[in-house]
Amino acid sequence: MIILRSLLIIGFIARAVDSQSPCSVCGDGKEVGDPDAIFVFPGQPAVPCGLLESAGDQGLIPDNQCGFLPALVGPQCDCEPSGLGPTAPVAPPVAPVAP
């Protein structure tokens, strides 16, 4: 029931807000570490952290609210460094070849 209510609210926000920029709710270079955790903020409905992150990625969070969210979301949603960054390729070990 809570998730359905949250989805309806996010859908309403999406219609009420013209295209917003994507918002990283954990901050740049970070992502939600516990998508099943519940983010609670006074005066707003409780919402799973994964759903909040999806809403941010889709630009459903107003730009004027995005800036202060990381400080609030981080502790509740277990924000962690993003695993999407580039990684250096690792060459396989080369076994010596006998002549």
PDB file of C-alpha atoms in Angstrom:
ATOM      1  CA  MET A   1       0.000   0.000   0.000  1.00  0.00           C
ATOM      2  CA  ILE A   2       2.829   2.399   0.879  1.00  0.00           C
ATOM      3  CA  ILE A   3       4.645   1.660  -2.375  1.00  0.00           C
ATOM      4  CA  LEU A   4       1.479   2.221  -4.409  1.00  0.00           C
ATOM      5  CA  ARG A   5       0.879   5.518  -2.622  1.00  0.00           C
ATOM      6  CA  SER A   6       4.484   6.553  -3.245  1.00  0.00           C
ATOM      7  CA  LEU A   7       4.224   5.680  -6.934  1.00  0.00           C
ATOM      8  CA  LEU A   8       1.058   7.742  -7.246  1.00  0.00           C
ATOM      9  CA  ILE A   9       2.736  10.706  -5.580  1.00  0.00           C
ATOM     10  CA  ILE A  10       5.799  10.404  -7.810  1.00  0.00           C
ATOM     11  CA  GLY A  11       3.517  10.173 -10.857  1.00  0.00           C
ATOM     12  CA  PHE A  12       1.715  13.313  -9.746  1.00  0.00           C
ATOM     13  CA  ILE A  13       5.016  15.126  -9.288  1.00  0.00           C
ATOM     14  CA  ALA A  14       6.105  14.004 -12.749  1.00  0.00           C
ATOM     15  CA  ARG A  15       3.045  15.619 -14.295  1.00  0.00           C
ATOM     16  CA  ALA A  16       3.316  18.763 -12.188  1.00  0.00           C
ATOM     17  CA  VAL A  17       6.992  19.389 -12.898  1.00  0.00           C
ATOM     18  CA  ASP A  18       8.329  20.152 -16.345  1.00  0.00           C
ATOM     19  CA  SER A  19      11.372  18.170 -17.353  1.00  0.00           C
ATOM     20  CA  GLN A  20      13.886  18.324 -14.527  1.00  0.00           C
ATOM     21  CA  SER A  21      17.513  17.314 -14.633  1.00  0.00           C
ATOM     22  CA  PRO A  22      18.365  13.889 -13.264  1.00  0.00           C
ATOM     23  CA  CYS A  23      19.110  14.045  -9.548  1.00  0.00           C
ATOM     24  CA  SER A  24      21.556  11.767  -7.773  1.00  0.00           C
ATOM     25  CA  VAL A  25      19.787  11.554  -4.406  1.00  0.00           C
ATOM     26  CA  CYS A  26      23.001  10.307  -2.753  1.00  0.00           C
ATOM     27  CA  GLY A  27      25.190  12.923  -4.423  1.00  0.00           C
ATOM     28  CA  ASP A  28      27.521  12.809  -7.414  1.00  0.00           C
ATOM     29  CA  GLY A  29      29.433   9.558  -7.729  1.00  0.00           C
ATOM     30  CA  LYS A  30      27.297   7.756  -5.156  1.00  0.00           C
ATOM     31  CA  GLU A  31      24.356   5.377  -5.257  1.00  0.00           C
ATOM     32  CA  VAL A  32      21.837   3.883  -2.863  1.00  0.00           C
ATOM     33  CA  GLY A  33      23.389   0.921  -1.066  1.00  0.00           C
ATOM     34  CA  ASP A  34      20.159  -0.338   0.525  1.00  0.00           C
ATOM     35  CA  PRO A  35      17.275   0.059  -1.957  1.00  0.00           C
ATOM     36  CA  ASP A  36      14.836  -1.618   0.451  1.00  0.00           C
ATOM     37  CA  ALA A  37      15.507   0.848   3.279  1.00  0.00           C
ATOM     38  CA  ILE A  38      12.746   3.381   3.859  1.00  0.00           C
ATOM     39  CA  PHE A  39      13.503   7.098   3.529  1.00  0.00           C
ATOM     40  CA  VAL A  40      11.444   9.173   5.952  1.00  0.00           C
ATOM     41  CA  PHE A  41      11.206  12.955   5.890  1.00  0.00           C
ATOM     42  CA  PRO A  42       8.695  14.955   7.956  1.00  0.00           C
ATOM     43  CA  GLY A  43       5.673  16.050   5.953  1.00  0.00           C
ATOM     44  CA  GLN A  44       6.391  13.618   3.100  1.00  0.00           C
ATOM     45  CA  PRO A  45       5.331  10.017   2.559  1.00  0.00           C
ATOM     46  CA  ALA A  46       7.847   7.333   3.475  1.00  0.00           C
ATOM     47  CA  VAL A  47       9.383   5.859   0.340  1.00  0.00           C
ATOM     48  CA  PRO A  48      11.813   2.991  -0.359  1.00  0.00           C
ATOM     49  CA  CYS A  49      15.304   4.286  -1.115  1.00  0.00           C
ATOM     50  CA  GLY A  50      15.429   2.411  -4.431  1.00  0.00           C
ATOM     51  CA  LEU A  51      12.232   4.106  -5.578  1.00  0.00           C
ATOM     52  CA  LEU A  52      13.572   7.501  -4.517  1.00  0.00           C
ATOM     53  CA  GLU A  53      16.772   6.853  -6.482  1.00  0.00           C
ATOM     54  CA  SER A  54      14.742   5.856  -9.570  1.00  0.00           C
ATOM     55  CA  ALA A  55      12.660   9.009  -9.289  1.00  0.00           C
ATOM     56  CA  GLY A  56      15.847  11.067  -9.146  1.00  0.00           C
ATOM     57  CA  ASP A  57      17.365   9.268 -12.135  1.00  0.00           C
ATOM     58  CA  GLN A  58      14.206   9.983 -14.138  1.00  0.00           C
ATOM     59  CA  GLY A  59      14.261  13.691 -13.296  1.00  0.00           C
ATOM     60  CA  LEU A  60      11.147  13.529 -11.115  1.00  0.00           C
ATOM     61  CA  ILE A  61      12.720  15.395  -8.193  1.00  0.00           C
ATOM     62  CA  PRO A  62      12.671  19.190  -8.527  1.00  0.00           C
ATOM     63  CA  ASP A  63      16.087  20.770  -9.007  1.00  0.00           C
ATOM     64  CA  ASN A  64      15.584  23.035  -5.977  1.00  0.00           C
ATOM     65  CA  GLN A  65      15.238  19.949  -3.737  1.00  0.00           C
ATOM     66  CA  CYS A  66      18.037  17.871  -5.217  1.00  0.00           C
ATOM     67  CA  GLY A  67      20.869  19.872  -3.661  1.00  0.00           C
ATOM     68  CA  PHE A  68      19.993  19.156  -0.036  1.00  0.00           C
ATOM     69  CA  LEU A  69      18.850  15.546  -0.451  1.00  0.00           C
ATOM     70  CA  PRO A  70      22.255  13.788  -0.212  1.00  0.00           C
ATOM     71  CA  ALA A  71      22.786  14.917   3.391  1.00  0.00           C
ATOM     72  CA  LEU A  72      19.362  13.532   4.334  1.00  0.00           C
ATOM     73  CA  VAL A  73      19.290  10.426   2.150  1.00  0.00           C
ATOM     74  CA  GLY A  74      22.846   9.213   2.764  1.00  0.00           C
ATOM     75  CA  PRO A  75      22.454   7.909   6.318  1.00  0.00           C
ATOM     76  CA  GLN A  76      19.006   6.388   5.762  1.00  0.00           C
ATOM     77  CA  CYS A  77      19.712   4.739   2.395  1.00  0.00           C
ATOM     78  CA  ASP A  78      23.300   3.634   3.055  1.00  0.00           C
ATOM     79  CA  CYS A  79      24.730   5.652   0.167  1.00  0.00           C
ATOM     80  CA  GLU A  80      28.034   4.344  -1.137  1.00  0.00           C
ATOM     81  CA  PRO A  81      30.459   5.107  -3.975  1.00  0.00           C
ATOM     82  CA  SER A  82      28.960   4.221  -7.322  1.00  0.00           C
ATOM     83  CA  GLY A  83      30.120   0.979  -8.901  1.00  0.00           C
ATOM     84  CA  LEU A  84      29.531   2.364 -12.374  1.00  0.00           C
ATOM     85  CA  GLY A  85      32.892   4.058 -12.739  1.00  0.00           C
ATOM     86  CA  PRO A  86      35.453   2.842 -15.269  1.00  0.00           C
ATOM     87  CA  THR A  87      37.844   0.162 -14.141  1.00  0.00           C
ATOM     88  CA  ALA A  88      41.309  -0.468 -15.505  1.00  0.00           C
ATOM     89  CA  PRO A  89      41.576  -3.717 -17.463  1.00  0.00           C
ATOM     90  CA  VAL A  90      43.598  -6.414 -15.805  1.00  0.00           C
ATOM     91  CA  ALA A  91      45.887  -8.438 -18.041  1.00  0.00           C
ATOM     92  CA  PRO A  92      45.897 -12.169 -17.371  1.00  0.00           C
ATOM     93  CA  PRO A  93      49.142 -13.572 -16.020  1.00  0.00           C
ATOM     94  CA  VAL A  94      51.464 -14.952 -18.677  1.00  0.00           C
ATOM     95  CA  ALA A  95      52.975 -18.345 -18.008  1.00  0.00           C
ATOM     96  CA  PRO A  96      56.596 -18.786 -19.083  1.00  0.00           C
ATOM     97  CA  VAL A  97      57.025 -20.920 -22.180  1.00  0.00           C
ATOM     98  CA  ALA A  98      59.914 -23.382 -22.238  1.00  0.00           C
ATOM     99  CA  PRO A  99      61.994 -23.395 -25.485  1.00  0.00           C
TER     100      PRO A  99
END
